Coordinates of C-alpha atoms in Angstrom, one line a residue:
Chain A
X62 CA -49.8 63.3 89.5
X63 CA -47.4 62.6 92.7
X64 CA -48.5 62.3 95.9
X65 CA -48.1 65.6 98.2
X66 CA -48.4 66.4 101.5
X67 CA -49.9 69.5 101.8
X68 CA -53.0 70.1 104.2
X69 CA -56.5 69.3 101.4
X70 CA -57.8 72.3 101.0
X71 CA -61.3 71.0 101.5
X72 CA -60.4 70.3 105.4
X73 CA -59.2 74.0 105.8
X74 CA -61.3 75.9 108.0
X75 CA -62.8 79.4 106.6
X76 CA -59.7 81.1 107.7
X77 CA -57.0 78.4 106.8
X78 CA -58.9 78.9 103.7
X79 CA -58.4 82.7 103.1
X80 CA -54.6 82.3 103.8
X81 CA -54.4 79.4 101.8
X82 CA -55.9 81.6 99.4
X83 CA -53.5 84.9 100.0
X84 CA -50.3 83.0 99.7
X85 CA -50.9 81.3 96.4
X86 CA -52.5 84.8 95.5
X87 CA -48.9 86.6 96.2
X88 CA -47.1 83.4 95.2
X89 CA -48.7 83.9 91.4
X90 CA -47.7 87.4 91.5
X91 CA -44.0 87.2 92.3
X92 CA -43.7 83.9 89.8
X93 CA -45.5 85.7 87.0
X94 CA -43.1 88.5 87.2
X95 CA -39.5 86.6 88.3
X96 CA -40.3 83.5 87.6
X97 CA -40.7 80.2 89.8
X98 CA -36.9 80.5 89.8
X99 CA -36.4 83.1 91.2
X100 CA -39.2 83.6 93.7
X101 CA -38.4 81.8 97.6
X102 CA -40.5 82.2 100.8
X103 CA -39.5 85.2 102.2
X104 CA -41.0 87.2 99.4
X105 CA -44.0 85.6 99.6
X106 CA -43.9 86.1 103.8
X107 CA -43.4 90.2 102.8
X108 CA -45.9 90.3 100.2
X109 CA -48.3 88.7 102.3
X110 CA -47.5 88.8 106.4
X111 CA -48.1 85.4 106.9
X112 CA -45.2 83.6 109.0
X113 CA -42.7 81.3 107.8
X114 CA -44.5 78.3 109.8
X115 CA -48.1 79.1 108.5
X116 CA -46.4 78.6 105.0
X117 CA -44.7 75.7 105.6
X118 CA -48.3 74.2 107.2
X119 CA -49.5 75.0 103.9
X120 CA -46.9 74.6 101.2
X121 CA -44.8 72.0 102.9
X122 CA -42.6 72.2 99.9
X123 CA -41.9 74.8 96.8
X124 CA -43.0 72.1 94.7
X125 CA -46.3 72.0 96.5
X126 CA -46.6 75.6 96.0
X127 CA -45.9 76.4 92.6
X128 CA -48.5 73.3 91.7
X129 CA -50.8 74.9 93.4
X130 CA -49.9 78.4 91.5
X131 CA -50.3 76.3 88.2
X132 CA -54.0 74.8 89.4
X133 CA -54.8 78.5 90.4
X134 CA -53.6 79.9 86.9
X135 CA -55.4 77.5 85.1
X136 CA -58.6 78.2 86.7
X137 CA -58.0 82.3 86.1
X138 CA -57.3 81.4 82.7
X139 CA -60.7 79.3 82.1
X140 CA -62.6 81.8 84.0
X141 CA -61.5 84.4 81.5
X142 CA -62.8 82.7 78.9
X143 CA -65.6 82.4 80.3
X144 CA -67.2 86.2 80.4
X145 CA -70.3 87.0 78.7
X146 CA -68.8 88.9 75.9
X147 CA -67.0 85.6 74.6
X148 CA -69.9 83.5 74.9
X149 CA -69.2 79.4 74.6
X150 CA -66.4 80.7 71.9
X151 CA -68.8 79.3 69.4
X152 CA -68.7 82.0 66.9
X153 CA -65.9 83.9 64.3
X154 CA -66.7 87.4 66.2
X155 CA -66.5 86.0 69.7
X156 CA -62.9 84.7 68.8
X157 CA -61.9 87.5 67.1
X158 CA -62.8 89.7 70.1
X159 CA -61.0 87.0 72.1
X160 CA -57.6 87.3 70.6
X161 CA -58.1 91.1 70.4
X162 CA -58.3 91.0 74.0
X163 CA -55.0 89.4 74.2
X164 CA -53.3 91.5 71.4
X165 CA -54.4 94.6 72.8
X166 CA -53.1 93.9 76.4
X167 CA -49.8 94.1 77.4
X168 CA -50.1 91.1 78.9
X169 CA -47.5 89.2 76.5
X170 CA -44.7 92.0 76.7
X171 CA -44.9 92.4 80.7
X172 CA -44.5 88.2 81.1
X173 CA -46.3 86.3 78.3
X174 CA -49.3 83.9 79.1
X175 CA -49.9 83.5 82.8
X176 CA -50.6 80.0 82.8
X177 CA -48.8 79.0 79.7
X178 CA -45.4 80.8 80.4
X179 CA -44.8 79.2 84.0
X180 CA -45.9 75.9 82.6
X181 CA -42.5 76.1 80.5
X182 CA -40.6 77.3 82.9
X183 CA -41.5 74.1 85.1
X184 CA -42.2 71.5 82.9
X185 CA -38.8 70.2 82.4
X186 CA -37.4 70.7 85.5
X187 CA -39.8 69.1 87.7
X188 CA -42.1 65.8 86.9
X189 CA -44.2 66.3 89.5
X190 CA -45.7 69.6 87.8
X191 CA -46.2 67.4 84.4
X192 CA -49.7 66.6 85.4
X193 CA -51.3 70.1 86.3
X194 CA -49.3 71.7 83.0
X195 CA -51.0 68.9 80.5
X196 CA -54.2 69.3 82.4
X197 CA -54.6 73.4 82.3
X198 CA -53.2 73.3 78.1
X199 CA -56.5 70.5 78.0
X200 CA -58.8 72.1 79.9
X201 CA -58.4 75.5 78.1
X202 CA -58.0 74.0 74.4
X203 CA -61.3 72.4 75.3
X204 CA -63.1 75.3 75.5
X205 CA -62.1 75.8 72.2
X206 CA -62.4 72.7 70.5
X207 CA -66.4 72.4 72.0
X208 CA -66.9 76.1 70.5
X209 CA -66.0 74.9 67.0
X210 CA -67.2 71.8 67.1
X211 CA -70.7 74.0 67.8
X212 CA -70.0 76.0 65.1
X213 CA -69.4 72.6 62.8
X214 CA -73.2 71.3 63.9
X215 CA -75.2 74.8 63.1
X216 CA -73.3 74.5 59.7
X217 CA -71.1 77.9 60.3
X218 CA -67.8 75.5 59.9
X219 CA -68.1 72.8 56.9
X220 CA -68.0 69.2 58.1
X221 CA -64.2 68.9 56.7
X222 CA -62.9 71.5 59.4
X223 CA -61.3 69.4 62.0
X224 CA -62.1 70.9 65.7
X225 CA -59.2 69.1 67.3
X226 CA -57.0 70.3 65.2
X227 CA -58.2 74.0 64.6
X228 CA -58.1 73.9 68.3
X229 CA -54.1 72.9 68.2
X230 CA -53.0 75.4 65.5
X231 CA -54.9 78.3 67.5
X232 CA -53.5 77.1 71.0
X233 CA -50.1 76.9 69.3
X234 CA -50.3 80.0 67.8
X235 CA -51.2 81.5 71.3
X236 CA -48.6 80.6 73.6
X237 CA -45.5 80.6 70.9
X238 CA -47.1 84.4 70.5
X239 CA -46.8 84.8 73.5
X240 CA -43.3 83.6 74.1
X241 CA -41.9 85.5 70.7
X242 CA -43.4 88.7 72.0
X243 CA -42.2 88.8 75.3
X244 CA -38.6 87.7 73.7
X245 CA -39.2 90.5 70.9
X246 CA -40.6 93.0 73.2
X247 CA -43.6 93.9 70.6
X248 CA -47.0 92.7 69.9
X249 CA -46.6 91.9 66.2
X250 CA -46.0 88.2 66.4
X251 CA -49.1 86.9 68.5
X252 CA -51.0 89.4 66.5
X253 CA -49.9 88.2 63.2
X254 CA -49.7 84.1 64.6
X255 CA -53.7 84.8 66.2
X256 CA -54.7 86.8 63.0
X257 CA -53.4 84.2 60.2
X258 CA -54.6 81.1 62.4
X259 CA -57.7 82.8 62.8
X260 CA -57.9 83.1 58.6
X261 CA -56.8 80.1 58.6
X262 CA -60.6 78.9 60.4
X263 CA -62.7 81.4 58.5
X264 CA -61.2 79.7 55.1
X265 CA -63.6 76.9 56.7
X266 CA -66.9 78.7 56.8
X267 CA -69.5 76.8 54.9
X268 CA -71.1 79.0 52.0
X269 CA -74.2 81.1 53.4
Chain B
X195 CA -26.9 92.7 76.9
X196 CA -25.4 92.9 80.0
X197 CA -21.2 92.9 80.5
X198 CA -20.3 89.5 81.4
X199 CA -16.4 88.9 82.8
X200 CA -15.8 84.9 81.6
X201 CA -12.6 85.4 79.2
X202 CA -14.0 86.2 75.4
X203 CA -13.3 83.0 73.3
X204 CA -11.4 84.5 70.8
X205 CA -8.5 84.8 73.1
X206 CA -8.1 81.4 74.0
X207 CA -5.6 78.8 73.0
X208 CA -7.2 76.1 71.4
X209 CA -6.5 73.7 73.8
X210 CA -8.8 75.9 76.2
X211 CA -11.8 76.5 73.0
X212 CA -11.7 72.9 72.7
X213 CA -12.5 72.9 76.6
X214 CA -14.9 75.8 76.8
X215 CA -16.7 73.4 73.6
X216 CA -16.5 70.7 75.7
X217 CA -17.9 72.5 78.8
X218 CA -21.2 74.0 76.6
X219 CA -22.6 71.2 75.2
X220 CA -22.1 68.9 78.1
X221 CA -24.2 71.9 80.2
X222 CA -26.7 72.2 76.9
X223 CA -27.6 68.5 77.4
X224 CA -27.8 68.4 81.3
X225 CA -29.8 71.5 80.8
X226 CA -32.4 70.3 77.8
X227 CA -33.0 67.3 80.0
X228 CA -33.3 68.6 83.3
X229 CA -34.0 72.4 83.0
X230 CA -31.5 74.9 83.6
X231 CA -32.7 75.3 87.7
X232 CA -31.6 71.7 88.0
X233 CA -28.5 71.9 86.6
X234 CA -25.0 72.0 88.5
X235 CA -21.4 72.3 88.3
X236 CA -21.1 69.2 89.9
X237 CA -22.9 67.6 87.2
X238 CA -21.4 69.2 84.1
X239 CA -17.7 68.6 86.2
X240 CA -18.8 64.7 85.7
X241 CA -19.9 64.7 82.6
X242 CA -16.8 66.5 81.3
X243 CA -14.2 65.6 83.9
X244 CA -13.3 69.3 83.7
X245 CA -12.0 70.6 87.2
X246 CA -14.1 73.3 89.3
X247 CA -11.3 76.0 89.0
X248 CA -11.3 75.3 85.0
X249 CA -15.3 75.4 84.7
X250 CA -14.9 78.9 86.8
X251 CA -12.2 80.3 84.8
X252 CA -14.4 79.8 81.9
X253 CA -18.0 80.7 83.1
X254 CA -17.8 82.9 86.4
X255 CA -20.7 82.4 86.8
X256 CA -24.3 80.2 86.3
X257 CA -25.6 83.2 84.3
X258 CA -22.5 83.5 81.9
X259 CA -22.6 79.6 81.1
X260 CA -26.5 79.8 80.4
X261 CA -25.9 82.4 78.2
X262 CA -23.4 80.8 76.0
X263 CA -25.4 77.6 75.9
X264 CA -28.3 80.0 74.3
X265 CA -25.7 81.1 71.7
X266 CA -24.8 77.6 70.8
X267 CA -28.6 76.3 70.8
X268 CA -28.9 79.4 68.1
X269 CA -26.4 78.5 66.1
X270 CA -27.3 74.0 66.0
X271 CA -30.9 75.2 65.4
X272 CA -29.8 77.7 62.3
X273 CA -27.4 75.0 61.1
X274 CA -29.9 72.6 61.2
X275 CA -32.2 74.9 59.3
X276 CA -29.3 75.1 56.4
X277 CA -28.5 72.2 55.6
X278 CA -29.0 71.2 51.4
X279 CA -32.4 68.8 52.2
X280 CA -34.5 72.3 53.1
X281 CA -32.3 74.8 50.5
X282 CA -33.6 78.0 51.2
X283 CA -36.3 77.2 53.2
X284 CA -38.3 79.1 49.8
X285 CA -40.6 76.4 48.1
X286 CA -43.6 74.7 49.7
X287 CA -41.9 71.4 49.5
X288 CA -38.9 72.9 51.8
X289 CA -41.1 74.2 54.1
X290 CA -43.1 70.5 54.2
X291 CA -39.6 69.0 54.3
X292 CA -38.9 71.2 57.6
X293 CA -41.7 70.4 59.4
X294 CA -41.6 66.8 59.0
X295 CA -38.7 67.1 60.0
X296 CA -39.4 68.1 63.2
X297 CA -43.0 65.9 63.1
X298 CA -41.5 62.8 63.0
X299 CA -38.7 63.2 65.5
X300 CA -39.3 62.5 69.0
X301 CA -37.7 65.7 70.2
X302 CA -41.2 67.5 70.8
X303 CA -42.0 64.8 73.3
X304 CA -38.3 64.6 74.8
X305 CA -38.0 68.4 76.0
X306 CA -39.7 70.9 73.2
X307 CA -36.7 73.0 70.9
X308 CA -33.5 72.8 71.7
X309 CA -33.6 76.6 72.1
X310 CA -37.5 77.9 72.8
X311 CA -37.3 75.5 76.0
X312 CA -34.6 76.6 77.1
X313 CA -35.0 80.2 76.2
X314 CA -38.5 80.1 77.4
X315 CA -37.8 79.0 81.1
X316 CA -35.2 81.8 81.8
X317 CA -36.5 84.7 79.6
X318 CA -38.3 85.9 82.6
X319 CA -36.2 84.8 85.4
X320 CA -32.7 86.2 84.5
X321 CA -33.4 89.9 82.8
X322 CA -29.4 89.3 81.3
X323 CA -30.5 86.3 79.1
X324 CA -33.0 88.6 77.3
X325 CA -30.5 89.6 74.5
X326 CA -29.6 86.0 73.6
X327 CA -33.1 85.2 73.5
X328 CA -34.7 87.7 71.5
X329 CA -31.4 87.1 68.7
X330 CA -31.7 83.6 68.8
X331 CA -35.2 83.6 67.7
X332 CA -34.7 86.9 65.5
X333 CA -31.7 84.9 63.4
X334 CA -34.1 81.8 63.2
X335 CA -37.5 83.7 62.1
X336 CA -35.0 85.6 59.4
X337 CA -34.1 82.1 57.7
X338 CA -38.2 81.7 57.2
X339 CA -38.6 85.7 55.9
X340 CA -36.1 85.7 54.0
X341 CA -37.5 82.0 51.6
X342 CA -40.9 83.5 52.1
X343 CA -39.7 86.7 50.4
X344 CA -37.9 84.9 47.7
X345 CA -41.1 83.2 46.5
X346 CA -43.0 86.2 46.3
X347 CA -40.5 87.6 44.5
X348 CA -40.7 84.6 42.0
X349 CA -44.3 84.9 41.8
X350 CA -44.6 81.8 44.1
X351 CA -46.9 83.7 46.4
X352 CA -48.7 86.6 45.6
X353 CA -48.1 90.1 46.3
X354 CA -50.2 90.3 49.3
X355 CA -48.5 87.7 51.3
X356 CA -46.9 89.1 54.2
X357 CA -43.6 87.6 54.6
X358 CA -43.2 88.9 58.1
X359 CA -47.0 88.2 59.5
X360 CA -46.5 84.6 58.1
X361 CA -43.1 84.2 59.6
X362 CA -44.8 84.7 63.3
X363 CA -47.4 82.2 62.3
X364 CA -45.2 79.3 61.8
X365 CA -42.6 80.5 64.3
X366 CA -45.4 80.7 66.6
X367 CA -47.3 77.5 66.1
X368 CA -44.4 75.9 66.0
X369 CA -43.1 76.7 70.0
X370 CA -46.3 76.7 70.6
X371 CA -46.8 73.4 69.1
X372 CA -43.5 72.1 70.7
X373 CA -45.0 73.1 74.3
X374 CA -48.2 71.5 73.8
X375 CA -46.4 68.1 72.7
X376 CA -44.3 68.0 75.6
X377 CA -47.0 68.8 78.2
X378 CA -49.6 66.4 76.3
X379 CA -47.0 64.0 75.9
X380 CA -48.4 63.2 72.3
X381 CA -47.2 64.7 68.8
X382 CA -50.7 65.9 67.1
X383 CA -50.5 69.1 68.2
X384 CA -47.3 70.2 66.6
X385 CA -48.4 68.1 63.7
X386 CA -52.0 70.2 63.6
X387 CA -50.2 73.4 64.2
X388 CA -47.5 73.6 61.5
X389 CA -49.6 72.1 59.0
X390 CA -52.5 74.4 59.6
X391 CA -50.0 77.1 59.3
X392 CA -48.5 75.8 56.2
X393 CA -51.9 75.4 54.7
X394 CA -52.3 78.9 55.2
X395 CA -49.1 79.8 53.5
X396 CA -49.9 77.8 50.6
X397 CA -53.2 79.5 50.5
X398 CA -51.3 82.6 49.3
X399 CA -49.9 80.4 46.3
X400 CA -50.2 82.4 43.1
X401 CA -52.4 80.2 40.3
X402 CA -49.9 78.4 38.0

């Protein structure tokens, strides 16, 4: 991770902190529809009245900004999988009604995975956002891999079914899903890529 | 697609092909390294020692030269995929072949496909770029249904293989896969993904 010089959020007051808040809030939006690319400050100032010097106090740089966008993202993303009805992951019906939340949304068509898709938009062309994309792809595939690896000890998986890898051939399957709907503009490919990896774990289930 | 007005290549002399050549993959390797965003005339005039009013007589504009690198990203990924080592892409071996292929290279952790990166950090920001995105990766998923359908016609894989669902499988896990690699900076996941998904093919084998 590089050093940057924006404000810790931690020393914000209550107020700094809701504006703090706003901007990456609107920031998110306008990336997750344009792209990092294609989204400057003045957008962001329309979408979200603050002035041009409160934003600079805050996001000193774009760079600054759209790492804070990718920490934000990440932590929607986790939170999502999160929700009661998914529970710890730790079972075939909770990840079926996982990707089934993703299939049925249109979520992939309108701009493909909110974390995942600005993550390759910014990967390559700026170092500095290395660090926050590998730490959101771990932080969510850990979910995963802890939720299998669950279902490995109550003897649901068979001890030959390798969390770590499950966990890669799912993630995979998610966010190139993602990507080949968004390019094809239809769900069938993440359906079919969440579906068949999905198999893929089941064909693991110890006999009952 | 949308109407472009760089000169159509069929009409140049083959003095100026050889320099529109010489202009694409100069910009296709500044590109794969640095991301399209960070990418310049200035740059792909030093690479190529081609003159500003030459690089503008062939690509008007960023957008037009972008595109055309897409294009030729398609095509070196579908020759790649053609060549007499993986046949028809239609026996298990090929398929193994293939994806070692890509496995042992260090191209994941360099900068992901030659094409998905690339199509996957201006999909959303430049609407134009759709077209050559979605037919690059339609021509590349049709090489995999098309040896998928072959072995099921040979009795290879049994009738209730779907050659389409398991074409977006390993199409997806393997951008997938090539994203995770290049943010983890580590080659298991690309490993894990295709070869989960290619276990899942072969589990569609028809008994010899």
């Amino acid at each position: 991770m590089t050093p940057t010089s924006e404000p810790p959020a931690q020393k914000l007051t209550p107020k700094g902190l809701a504006t703090r808040e706003r901007i990456i809030k609107a920031a998110a939006e306008l990336i997750y529809e344009h792209g990092a690319q294609n989204t400057n400050n003045e957008q962001i100032r329309a979408a979200t009245g603050v002035s041009g010097s409160q934003l600079t106090r805050h996001f000193p740089t774009k760079e600054s900004l759209v790492r804070a966008v990718l920490a934000w993202q990440a932590d929607g993303i986790l939170a999502r999988h999160q929700i009661p009805e998914l529970g710890e992951l730790d079972s075939f019906a909770a990840l079926h009604r996982w990707a089934d939340s993703y299939i049925a949304s249109q979520e992939a068509l309108r701009g493909g995975c909110l974390f995942g898709s600005l993550a390759a938009e910014v990967v390559k062309a700026e170092p500095a956002h290395h660090g926050a994309v590998a730490d959101g792809f771990e932080r969510w595939q850990e979910l995963f891999r802890r939720g299998l690896s669950t279902m490995r000890e109550r003897g649901e998986l068979r001890p030959e079914a390798d969390p770590i890898a499950l966990t890669h051939l799912l993630a995979a399957a998610f966010q190139g899903g993602m990507l080949l709907d968004q390019a094809a503009g239809e769900s069938t490919p993440l359906r079919d890529a969440l579906y068949g990896a999905l198999a893929y774990i089941e064909s693991f289930a110890a006999p009952r």
